[in-house]
PDB file of C-alpha atoms in Angstrom:
ATOM      1  CA  MET M  25      71.353  15.836  28.385  1.00 53.00           C
ATOM      2  CA  ALA M  26      68.082  17.744  28.520  1.00 60.00           C
ATOM      3  CA  ILE M  27      65.872  17.449  25.481  1.00 58.00           C
ATOM      4  CA  THR M  28      64.467  20.980  24.490  1.00 62.00           C
ATOM      5  CA  GLY M  29      61.580  21.435  22.116  1.00 58.00           C
ATOM      6  CA  THR M  30      57.943  22.958  21.889  1.00 60.00           C
ATOM      7  CA  ALA M  31      55.356  20.526  23.426  1.00 60.00           C
ATOM      8  CA  GLN M  32      52.308  19.706  21.309  1.00 56.00           C
ATOM      9  CA  THR M  33      49.492  21.771  21.685  1.00 59.00           C
ATOM     10  CA  PRO M  34      46.211  19.711  21.345  1.00 58.00           C
ATOM     11  CA  GLY M  35      43.768  20.909  18.806  1.00 60.00           C
ATOM     12  CA  ALA M  36      46.327  23.004  17.042  1.00 63.00           C
ATOM     13  CA  SER M  37      49.794  21.260  15.981  1.00 68.00           C
ATOM     14  CA  LEU M  38      49.122  18.688  13.106  1.00 69.00           C
ATOM     15  CA  SER M  39      45.661  19.970  12.325  1.00 73.00           C
ATOM     16  CA  ALA M  40      46.531  20.444   8.843  1.00 75.00           C
ATOM     17  CA  TRP M  41      47.357  16.939   8.426  1.00 77.00           C
ATOM     18  CA  VAL M  42      44.190  15.334   9.820  1.00 76.00           C
ATOM     19  CA  GLN M  43      42.268  13.482   7.271  1.00 81.00           C
ATOM     20  CA  ASP M  44      38.314  13.206   6.940  1.00 83.00           C
ATOM     21  CA  VAL M  45      37.041   9.840   6.661  1.00 84.00           C
ATOM     22  CA  TRP M  46      33.688   8.920   4.712  1.00 82.00           C
ATOM     23  CA  ASP M  47      31.526   6.033   5.497  1.00 85.00           C
ATOM     24  CA  SER M  48      31.620   3.283   2.638  1.00 81.00           C
ATOM     25  CA  GLU M  49      27.698   3.153   2.613  1.00 84.00           C
ATOM     26  CA  ILE M  50      25.141   5.949   1.713  1.00 88.00           C
ATOM     27  CA  ASP M  51      22.544   6.005   4.192  1.00 92.00           C
ATOM     28  CA  ARG M  52      19.451   6.181   2.274  1.00 92.00           C
ATOM     29  CA  LEU M  53      16.173   7.715   3.979  1.00 95.00           C
ATOM     30  CA  CYS M  54      13.386   5.226   4.511  1.00 96.00           C
ATOM     31  CA  TYR M  55      10.048   4.667   2.386  1.00 97.00           C
ATOM     32  CA  GLN M  56       7.056   3.396   3.367  1.00 97.00           C
ATOM     33  CA  LEU M  57       6.619  -0.368   2.088  1.00 96.00           C
ATOM     34  CA  GLN M  58       4.047  -1.399  -0.237  1.00 97.00           C
ATOM     35  CA  LYS M  59       1.544  -3.500   1.614  1.00 97.00           C
ATOM     36  CA  PHE M  60      -1.806  -2.860   0.117  1.00 98.00           C
ATOM     37  CA  VAL M  61      -1.215  -3.435  -3.406  1.00 97.00           C
ATOM     38  CA  PRO M  62      -0.217  -7.036  -3.186  1.00 97.00           C
ATOM     39  CA  LEU M  63      -3.478  -7.761  -1.276  1.00 97.00           C
ATOM     40  CA  ILE M  64      -5.999  -6.593  -3.975  1.00 97.00           C
ATOM     41  CA  THR M  65      -6.994  -7.956  -7.453  1.00 97.00           C
ATOM     42  CA  GLU M  66      -4.591  -7.668 -10.320  1.00 97.00           C
ATOM     43  CA  LYS M  67      -6.318  -7.400 -13.709  1.00 97.00           C
ATOM     44  CA  LYS M  68      -4.611  -7.938 -17.096  1.00 96.00           C
ATOM     45  CA  PRO M  69      -2.889  -5.043 -18.898  1.00 97.00           C
ATOM     46  CA  LEU M  70      -5.479  -2.424 -19.559  1.00 96.00           C
ATOM     47  CA  ASN M  71      -3.870  -0.913 -22.822  1.00 96.00           C
ATOM     48  CA  ASN M  72      -5.922   2.580 -23.404  1.00 96.00           C
ATOM     49  CA  LYS M  73      -9.119   1.498 -21.046  1.00 96.00           C
ATOM     50  CA  LEU M  74      -9.942  -1.692 -18.887  1.00 96.00           C
ATOM     51  CA  HIS M  75     -13.577  -2.832 -19.093  1.00 97.00           C
ATOM     52  CA  ILE M  76     -14.831  -4.753 -15.989  1.00 96.00           C
ATOM     53  CA  GLN M  77     -18.130  -6.526 -16.544  1.00 95.00           C
ATOM     54  CA  LEU M  78     -20.453  -6.169 -13.668  1.00 95.00           C
ATOM     55  CA  HIS M  79     -23.060  -8.844 -13.251  1.00 94.00           C
ATOM     56  CA  GLY M  80     -25.859  -7.829 -10.654  1.00 92.00           C
ATOM     57  CA  ASN M  81     -28.064 -10.534  -8.513  1.00 91.00           C
ATOM     58  CA  LEU M  82     -30.848 -12.602  -9.977  1.00 90.00           C
ATOM     59  CA  THR M  83     -34.105 -12.938  -8.066  1.00 86.00           C
ATOM     60  CA  PRO M  84     -35.940 -16.038  -7.983  1.00 86.00           C
ATOM     61  CA  GLY M  85     -39.760 -15.841  -8.048  1.00 83.00           C
ATOM     62  CA  THR M  86     -42.625 -18.022  -6.919  1.00 83.00           C
ATOM     63  CA  VAL M  87     -44.691 -19.977  -9.588  1.00 80.00           C
ATOM     64  CA  ALA M  88     -48.132 -20.898  -8.980  1.00 81.00           C
ATOM     65  CA  SER M  89     -48.836 -24.625  -9.135  1.00 81.00           C
ATOM     66  CA  THR M  90     -51.642 -23.804 -11.785  1.00 81.00           C
ATOM     67  CA  ALA M  91     -49.361 -21.552 -14.101  1.00 80.00           C
ATOM     68  CA  ASP M  92     -48.859 -22.753 -17.607  1.00 80.00           C
ATOM     69  CA  MET M  93     -45.365 -24.270 -17.779  1.00 79.00           C
ATOM     70  CA  SER M  94     -45.177 -24.900 -21.341  1.00 77.00           C
ATOM     71  CA  GLY M  95     -43.804 -21.351 -21.746  1.00 67.00           C
ATOM     72  CA  HIS M  96     -46.604 -19.128 -21.800  1.00 69.00           C
ATOM     73  CA  GLY M  97     -46.916 -18.782 -18.040  1.00 72.00           C
ATOM     74  CA  LEU M  98     -42.993 -18.221 -17.471  1.00 77.00           C
ATOM     75  CA  THR M  99     -41.548 -14.856 -16.228  1.00 79.00           C
ATOM     76  CA  PHE M 100     -37.844 -13.997 -16.744  1.00 82.00           C
ATOM     77  CA  SER M 101     -35.786 -12.056 -14.456  1.00 83.00           C
ATOM     78  CA  ALA M 102     -33.973  -9.050 -15.639  1.00 82.00           C
ATOM     79  CA  ASN M 103     -30.085  -9.393 -16.058  1.00 83.00           C
ATOM     80  CA  THR M 104     -28.447  -6.378 -14.601  1.00 86.00           C
ATOM     81  CA  GLU M 105     -25.480  -5.584 -16.683  1.00 89.00           C
ATOM     82  CA  THR M 106     -22.930  -2.737 -15.723  1.00 93.00           C
ATOM     83  CA  GLU M 107     -19.412  -2.107 -16.280  1.00 94.00           C
ATOM     84  CA  LYS M 108     -16.501  -0.780 -14.413  1.00 94.00           C
ATOM     85  CA  THR M 109     -13.887   1.189 -16.520  1.00 96.00           C
ATOM     86  CA  ILE M 110     -10.200   1.818 -15.610  1.00 96.00           C
ATOM     87  CA  THR M 111      -7.884   4.168 -17.440  1.00 96.00           C
ATOM     88  CA  PRO M 112      -4.206   4.156 -17.123  1.00 96.00           C
ATOM     89  CA  GLY M 113      -1.950   7.059 -15.952  1.00 97.00           C
ATOM     90  CA  ILE M 114       1.787   7.599 -16.215  1.00 96.00           C
ATOM     91  CA  VAL M 115       3.869   8.035 -13.249  1.00 96.00           C
ATOM     92  CA  ALA M 116       7.631   9.098 -13.797  1.00 97.00           C
ATOM     93  CA  LEU M 117      10.753   9.538 -11.448  1.00 96.00           C
ATOM     94  CA  ASN M 118      14.001  10.678 -12.976  1.00 96.00           C
ATOM     95  CA  VAL M 119      17.455  11.501 -11.634  1.00 94.00           C
ATOM     96  CA  SER M 120      20.480  12.994 -13.438  1.00 94.00           C
ATOM     97  CA  ILE M 121      23.977  12.359 -12.137  1.00 90.00           C
ATOM     98  CA  ASN M 122      26.866  14.480 -13.723  1.00 91.00           C
ATOM     99  CA  ASP M 123      30.053  12.690 -14.423  1.00 89.00           C
ATOM    100  CA  SER M 124      31.986  15.426 -12.659  1.00 87.00           C
ATOM    101  CA  VAL M 125      30.022  14.704  -9.346  1.00 83.00           C
ATOM    102  CA  GLY M 126      30.740  10.970  -9.868  1.00 81.00           C
ATOM    103  CA  TRP M 127      34.463  11.323 -10.289  1.00 80.00           C
ATOM    104  CA  ARG M 128      34.565  13.326  -6.990  1.00 76.00           C
ATOM    105  CA  MET M 129      32.425  11.231  -4.645  1.00 79.00           C
ATOM    106  CA  GLN M 130      33.597   8.509  -2.497  1.00 74.00           C
ATOM    107  CA  ASN M 131      30.955   6.186  -3.297  1.00 77.00           C
ATOM    108  CA  ASP M 132      29.274   5.562  -6.388  1.00 81.00           C
ATOM    109  CA  PRO M 133      25.483   6.633  -5.823  1.00 86.00           C
ATOM    110  CA  GLU M 134      23.947   5.090  -8.641  1.00 88.00           C
ATOM    111  CA  ASP M 135      22.891   1.707  -7.030  1.00 89.00           C
ATOM    112  CA  THR M 136      21.548   3.745  -4.094  1.00 90.00           C
ATOM    113  CA  PHE M 137      19.396   6.165  -6.426  1.00 92.00           C
ATOM    114  CA  LYS M 138      18.105   3.084  -8.315  1.00 93.00           C
ATOM    115  CA  LYS M 139      16.901   1.498  -4.934  1.00 94.00           C
ATOM    116  CA  SER M 140      15.478   4.698  -3.749  1.00 96.00           C
ATOM    117  CA  ILE M 141      13.510   5.297  -7.229  1.00 96.00           C
ATOM    118  CA  GLU M 142      12.044   1.541  -6.863  1.00 96.00           C
ATOM    119  CA  MET M 143      10.903   2.324  -3.510  1.00 97.00           C
ATOM    120  CA  ALA M 144       9.383   5.593  -4.158  1.00 97.00           C
ATOM    121  CA  MET M 145       7.430   4.190  -6.987  1.00 97.00           C
ATOM    122  CA  ALA M 146       6.065   1.226  -5.001  1.00 97.00           C
ATOM    123  CA  GLN M 147       4.972   3.657  -2.374  1.00 98.00           C
ATOM    124  CA  LYS M 148       3.299   5.964  -5.017  1.00 97.00           C
ATOM    125  CA  GLU M 149       1.138   2.837  -6.200  1.00 97.00           C
ATOM    126  CA  ASP M 150       0.273   1.898  -2.593  1.00 98.00           C
ATOM    127  CA  GLN M 151      -0.926   5.562  -1.683  1.00 98.00           C
ATOM    128  CA  ASP M 152      -2.878   5.800  -5.041  1.00 98.00           C
ATOM    129  CA  LEU M 153      -4.784   2.827  -4.160  1.00 98.00           C
ATOM    130  CA  LEU M 154      -5.527   3.615  -0.612  1.00 98.00           C
ATOM    131  CA  SER M 155      -6.857   6.938  -1.571  1.00 97.00           C
ATOM    132  CA  LEU M 156      -9.919   5.097  -2.772  1.00 98.00           C
ATOM    133  CA  ILE M 157     -10.717   3.930   0.821  1.00 98.00           C
ATOM    134  CA  ILE M 158     -11.734   7.364   1.936  1.00 97.00           C
ATOM    135  CA  ALA M 159     -14.543   7.519  -0.768  1.00 96.00           C
ATOM    136  CA  LEU M 160     -16.175   4.346   0.690  1.00 98.00           C
ATOM    137  CA  THR M 161     -19.583   4.783   1.598  1.00 97.00           C
ATOM    138  CA  THR M 162     -21.591   1.357   1.822  1.00 98.00           C
ATOM    139  CA  ASN M 163     -19.824   0.138   5.022  1.00 98.00           C
ATOM    140  CA  THR M 164     -18.520   2.772   7.567  1.00 98.00           C
ATOM    141  CA  GLU M 165     -17.768   2.867  11.113  1.00 98.00           C
ATOM    142  CA  GLY M 166     -15.810   4.686  13.716  1.00 97.00           C
ATOM    143  CA  SER M 167     -15.049   8.685  13.887  1.00 97.00           C
ATOM    144  CA  TYR M 168     -12.015  10.649  13.157  1.00 97.00           C
ATOM    145  CA  ALA M 169     -12.326  12.278  16.368  1.00 96.00           C
ATOM    146  CA  SER M 170     -11.837   9.011  18.515  1.00 96.00           C
ATOM    147  CA  PRO M 171      -9.319   6.252  18.570  1.00 96.00           C
ATOM    148  CA  LEU M 172     -10.020   2.993  17.096  1.00 95.00           C
ATOM    149  CA  SER M 173     -12.154   0.512  19.280  1.00 95.00           C
ATOM    150  CA  LYS M 174     -13.068  -3.260  19.269  1.00 95.00           C
ATOM    151  CA  SER M 175     -16.823  -2.487  18.752  1.00 97.00           C
ATOM    152  CA  ASP M 176     -16.115  -0.288  15.791  1.00 97.00           C
ATOM    153  CA  PHE M 177     -13.787  -2.883  14.278  1.00 97.00           C
ATOM    154  CA  LEU M 178     -16.320  -5.735  14.982  1.00 97.00           C
ATOM    155  CA  SER M 179     -19.083  -4.017  13.414  1.00 98.00           C
ATOM    156  CA  LEU M 180     -17.265  -2.980  10.334  1.00 98.00           C
ATOM    157  CA  GLN M 181     -15.933  -6.454  10.041  1.00 98.00           C
ATOM    158  CA  ALA M 182     -19.633  -7.991  10.240  1.00 98.00           C
ATOM    159  CA  LYS M 183     -20.857  -5.254   7.449  1.00 98.00           C
ATOM    160  CA  VAL M 184     -17.856  -6.479   5.086  1.00 98.00           C
ATOM    161  CA  LYS M 185     -18.437 -10.077   5.420  1.00 98.00           C
ATOM    162  CA  ASN M 186     -22.187  -9.558   4.530  1.00 98.00           C
ATOM    163  CA  GLY M 187     -21.264  -7.471   1.617  1.00 98.00           C
ATOM    164  CA  LEU M 188     -18.886 -10.039   0.533  1.00 98.00           C
ATOM    165  CA  GLY M 189     -21.412 -12.774   0.779  1.00 97.00           C
ATOM    166  CA  GLU M 190     -19.986 -15.947  -0.783  1.00 97.00           C
ATOM    167  CA  TYR M 191     -16.464 -14.241  -1.315  1.00 97.00           C
ATOM    168  CA  ALA M 192     -16.024 -13.845   2.614  1.00 97.00           C
ATOM    169  CA  GLY M 193     -14.537 -17.140   2.846  1.00 95.00           C
ATOM    170  CA  GLU M 194     -11.644 -15.870   0.633  1.00 96.00           C
ATOM    171  CA  GLY M 195     -10.383 -14.007   3.560  1.00 96.00           C
ATOM    172  CA  LEU M 196     -10.355 -10.387   5.156  1.00 98.00           C
ATOM    173  CA  ASN M 197      -7.581  -7.860   5.667  1.00 98.00           C
ATOM    174  CA  PHE M 198      -7.642  -5.059   7.845  1.00 98.00           C
ATOM    175  CA  ILE M 199      -5.187  -2.263   6.825  1.00 98.00           C
ATOM    176  CA  TYR M 200      -4.411   0.670   9.338  1.00 98.00           C
ATOM    177  CA  HIS M 201      -1.731   3.357   9.834  1.00 98.00           C
ATOM    178  CA  ASN M 202       1.359   2.831  11.716  1.00 96.00           C
ATOM    179  CA  LEU M 203       0.250   5.599  14.042  1.00 97.00           C
ATOM    180  CA  VAL M 204      -3.015   3.909  14.904  1.00 96.00           C
ATOM    181  CA  GLU M 205      -1.209   0.728  16.248  1.00 95.00           C
ATOM    182  CA  ASP M 206      -1.234   2.104  19.736  1.00 93.00           C
ATOM    183  CA  SER M 207      -4.971   1.721  19.706  1.00 94.00           C
ATOM    184  CA  VAL M 208      -4.725  -1.760  18.090  1.00 94.00           C
ATOM    185  CA  LEU M 209      -2.269  -3.024  20.759  1.00 91.00           C
ATOM    186  CA  ASN M 210      -4.287  -1.333  23.633  1.00 92.00           C
ATOM    187  CA  ILE M 211      -7.357  -3.712  22.891  1.00 92.00           C
ATOM    188  CA  ASP M 212      -7.186  -6.695  25.131  1.00 89.00           C
ATOM    189  CA  ALA M 213      -9.101  -8.794  22.685  1.00 88.00           C
ATOM    190  CA  PHE M 214      -6.535  -8.496  20.047  1.00 89.00           C
ATOM    191  CA  VAL M 215      -3.361  -8.955  22.173  1.00 85.00           C
ATOM    192  CA  SER M 216      -4.117 -10.629  25.514  1.00 81.00           C
ATOM    193  CA  ALA M 217      -2.761 -14.116  26.070  1.00 70.00           C
ATOM    194  CA  SER M 218      -6.208 -14.938  27.640  1.00 63.00           C
ATOM    195  CA  TYR M 219      -7.722 -14.417  24.178  1.00 70.00           C
ATOM    196  CA  ARG M 220      -4.786 -15.685  21.954  1.00 74.00           C
ATOM    197  CA  GLY M 221      -2.738 -17.991  24.039  1.00 68.00           C
ATOM    198  CA  VAL M 222       0.702 -17.418  25.282  1.00 68.00           C
ATOM    199  CA  THR M 223       3.239 -17.835  22.341  1.00 70.00           C
ATOM    200  CA  GLN M 224       6.599 -16.292  21.138  1.00 69.00           C
ATOM    201  CA  ASN M 225       4.906 -14.917  18.211  1.00 73.00           C
ATOM    202  CA  GLY M 226       1.990 -13.239  19.976  1.00 78.00           C
ATOM    203  CA  PRO M 227       1.511  -9.629  19.950  1.00 82.00           C
ATOM    204  CA  ALA M 228       2.059  -9.055  23.532  1.00 76.00           C
ATOM    205  CA  VAL M 229       5.415 -10.484  23.118  1.00 77.00           C
ATOM    206  CA  SER M 230       6.558  -9.719  19.694  1.00 79.00           C
ATOM    207  CA  GLY M 231       4.768  -6.559  19.298  1.00 79.00           C
ATOM    208  CA  ASN M 232       3.458  -7.790  15.997  1.00 83.00           C
ATOM    209  CA  MET M 233      -0.090  -8.378  15.263  1.00 85.00           C
ATOM    210  CA  GLU M 234      -0.920 -11.241  12.627  1.00 87.00           C
ATOM    211  CA  THR M 235      -4.526 -11.802  12.887  1.00 89.00           C
ATOM    212  CA  GLY M 236      -7.490 -11.009  14.939  1.00 88.00           C
ATOM    213  CA  PHE M 237     -10.882 -12.600  14.674  1.00 91.00           C
ATOM    214  CA  GLY M 238      -9.891 -14.259  11.549  1.00 91.00           C
ATOM    215  CA  THR M 239      -8.934 -10.987   9.718  1.00 95.00           C
ATOM    216  CA  LYS M 240      -5.127 -10.445   8.726  1.00 95.00           C
ATOM    217  CA  PHE M 241      -3.902  -7.131  10.197  1.00 95.00           C
ATOM    218  CA  VAL M 242      -1.457  -4.894   8.304  1.00 97.00           C
ATOM    219  CA  PRO M 243       0.095  -1.828   9.318  1.00 97.00           C
ATOM    220  CA  CYS M 244       0.956   0.414   6.773  1.00 97.00           C
ATOM    221  CA  GLY M 245       2.343   3.904   6.673  1.00 97.00           C
ATOM    222  CA  ASN M 246       0.746   4.666   3.104  1.00 98.00           C
ATOM    223  CA  VAL M 247      -3.022   4.703   4.886  1.00 98.00           C
ATOM    224  CA  ASN M 248      -4.672   7.931   3.715  1.00 96.00           C
ATOM    225  CA  SER M 249      -4.728  10.607   6.536  1.00 95.00           C
ATOM    226  CA  PRO M 250      -7.543  13.181   5.424  1.00 94.00           C
ATOM    227  CA  ALA M 251      -6.285  15.507   8.067  1.00 95.00           C
ATOM    228  CA  ALA M 252      -3.672  15.742  10.665  1.00 95.00           C
ATOM    229  CA  GLY M 253      -4.441  13.109  13.251  1.00 95.00           C
ATOM    230  CA  GLN M 254      -7.053  11.540  10.997  1.00 97.00           C
ATOM    231  CA  TYR M 255      -6.720   7.870   9.348  1.00 98.00           C
ATOM    232  CA  ALA M 256      -8.764   6.234   6.723  1.00 98.00           C
ATOM    233  CA  CYS M 257      -8.300   2.483   7.729  1.00 98.00           C
ATOM    234  CA  SER M 258     -10.106  -0.260   6.101  1.00 98.00           C
ATOM    235  CA  ILE M 259     -11.223  -3.865   6.372  1.00 98.00           C
ATOM    236  CA  PHE M 260     -11.624  -5.407   2.862  1.00 98.00           C
ATOM    237  CA  GLY M 261     -11.630  -8.366   0.619  1.00 98.00           C
ATOM    238  CA  LYS M 262      -9.527  -8.987  -2.211  1.00 97.00           C
ATOM    239  CA  ARG M 263     -12.163  -8.373  -4.973  1.00 97.00           C
ATOM    240  CA  ALA M 264     -13.010  -4.712  -3.539  1.00 98.00           C
ATOM    241  CA  PHE M 265     -10.226  -3.002  -5.405  1.00 98.00           C
ATOM    242  CA  ALA M 266      -8.146  -3.636  -8.510  1.00 98.00           C
ATOM    243  CA  ILE M 267      -4.887  -2.623 -10.361  1.00 98.00           C
ATOM    244  CA  SER M 268      -3.990  -2.895 -14.030  1.00 98.00           C
ATOM    245  CA  ARG M 269      -0.774  -2.142 -15.532  1.00 97.00           C
ATOM    246  CA  ASN M 270       0.625  -1.580 -18.985  1.00 97.00           C
ATOM    247  CA  LYS M 271       4.094  -1.067 -17.566  1.00 96.00           C
ATOM    248  CA  ARG M 272       5.672  -1.866 -14.241  1.00 96.00           C
ATOM    249  CA  PRO M 273       8.141   0.487 -12.867  1.00 95.00           C
ATOM    250  CA  SER M 274      11.839  -0.080 -13.882  1.00 93.00           C
ATOM    251  CA  VAL M 275      14.885   1.822 -13.825  1.00 95.00           C
ATOM    252  CA  GLU M 276      16.759   2.251 -16.969  1.00 95.00           C
ATOM    253  CA  VAL M 277      20.198   3.963 -17.147  1.00 94.00           C
ATOM    254  CA  GLN M 278      20.867   6.280 -20.320  1.00 95.00           C
ATOM    255  CA  ARG M 279      23.913   8.539 -21.193  1.00 94.00           C
ATOM    256  CA  PHE M 280      23.079  12.044 -21.749  1.00 94.00           C
ATOM    257  CA  GLY M 281      26.093  14.092 -22.697  1.00 93.00           C
ATOM    258  CA  ALA M 282      28.515  13.840 -19.461  1.00 93.00           C
ATOM    259  CA  ALA M 283      25.790  12.307 -17.258  1.00 93.00           C
ATOM    260  CA  ASN M 284      23.875   9.270 -16.395  1.00 92.00           C
ATOM    261  CA  TRP M 285      20.155   9.545 -16.463  1.00 95.00           C
ATOM    262  CA  LEU M 286      18.339   7.116 -14.293  1.00 95.00           C
ATOM    263  CA  ILE M 287      14.909   7.115 -15.783  1.00 97.00           C
ATOM    264  CA  CYS M 288      11.945   5.416 -14.535  1.00 97.00           C
ATOM    265  CA  THR M 289       8.385   5.322 -15.856  1.00 97.00           C
ATOM    266  CA  SER M 290       5.215   3.233 -15.184  1.00 97.00           C
ATOM    267  CA  ASP M 291       1.644   3.232 -16.621  1.00 98.00           C
ATOM    268  CA  TYR M 292      -1.342   1.787 -14.689  1.00 97.00           C
ATOM    269  CA  GLY M 293      -4.869   2.507 -13.711  1.00 98.00           C
ATOM    270  CA  TYR M 294      -6.802   1.457 -10.650  1.00 98.00           C
ATOM    271  CA  SER M 295     -10.249   1.659  -9.208  1.00 98.00           C
ATOM    272  CA  THR M 296     -12.786   0.437  -6.616  1.00 98.00           C
ATOM    273  CA  VAL M 297     -14.635  -2.527  -8.251  1.00 97.00           C
ATOM    274  CA  ARG M 298     -17.585  -3.249  -5.768  1.00 97.00           C
ATOM    275  CA  ASP M 299     -18.010  -0.623  -2.733  1.00 97.00           C
ATOM    276  CA  GLN M 300     -19.753  -3.138  -0.549  1.00 98.00           C
ATOM    277  CA  TYR M 301     -16.726  -5.532  -0.433  1.00 98.00           C
ATOM    278  CA  ALA M 302     -14.970  -3.186   1.697  1.00 98.00           C
ATOM    279  CA  GLY M 303     -15.407  -0.552   4.605  1.00 98.00           C
ATOM    280  CA  LEU M 304     -13.864   2.632   5.975  1.00 98.00           C
ATOM    281  CA  LEU M 305     -12.898   2.563   9.572  1.00 98.00           C
ATOM    282  CA  LYS M 306     -12.300   6.176  10.500  1.00 98.00           C
ATOM    283  CA  SER M 307      -9.840   6.547  13.455  1.00 97.00           C
ATOM    284  CA  ALA M 308      -7.975   9.273  15.168  1.00 95.00           C
TER     285      ALA M 308
END
């Protein structure tokens, strides 16, 4: 017996019953990780203003062997006293989620927003502090018109070490924009096995620079860019910059009407403490 009927037409029959499927995870757009702030000095909470007392160098003098050492022939070195002041500023990032939106969503967006707020605030701190580098004047090398070079790096490293004096032994950091890494990895003295040895963690194998010439390498997307294709990189000691916080960023959930408010505020200040303890390495 023959079976009669209408054959299914692909793309037409049953189309009204096809269901949408939503992924169980909200894909959050990336932020740049905070990498600079952990490498600088953190001072105690600044309240309304923080005063950092700066003491200048003392200069010894030669005393003649015939001088009256009982007191009348003594000379005294001037004590140079200055200060650096840091004042706080408020940073806020707030998001509102209406209940009606939350009810209709497949996924609760609250945790995603919390994480995004935390990442955005950390990125903001890093960007604020890194804006100080472009204003450094004591030690500068490189050009915004040329890629980073080994000679510029070594010249600036020497200047910063000299500027740090006794504190140079505390270690140096080199922070550079992610988009400068092509220049960094193109310098044989930084990556070549003939200089660094063959290891699984070597940059020629892993693609990650850890140290070079005794300096820690830190790629960071928050490095200041004065103009397109220009990057204000830096070699610095920990004491060069300071941050002081009255309130660290923290996300609070508050009810307001038929909505959840995600409120985040922070209160902090920052400054260059000693210009000579850091250097600006300009790069294209």
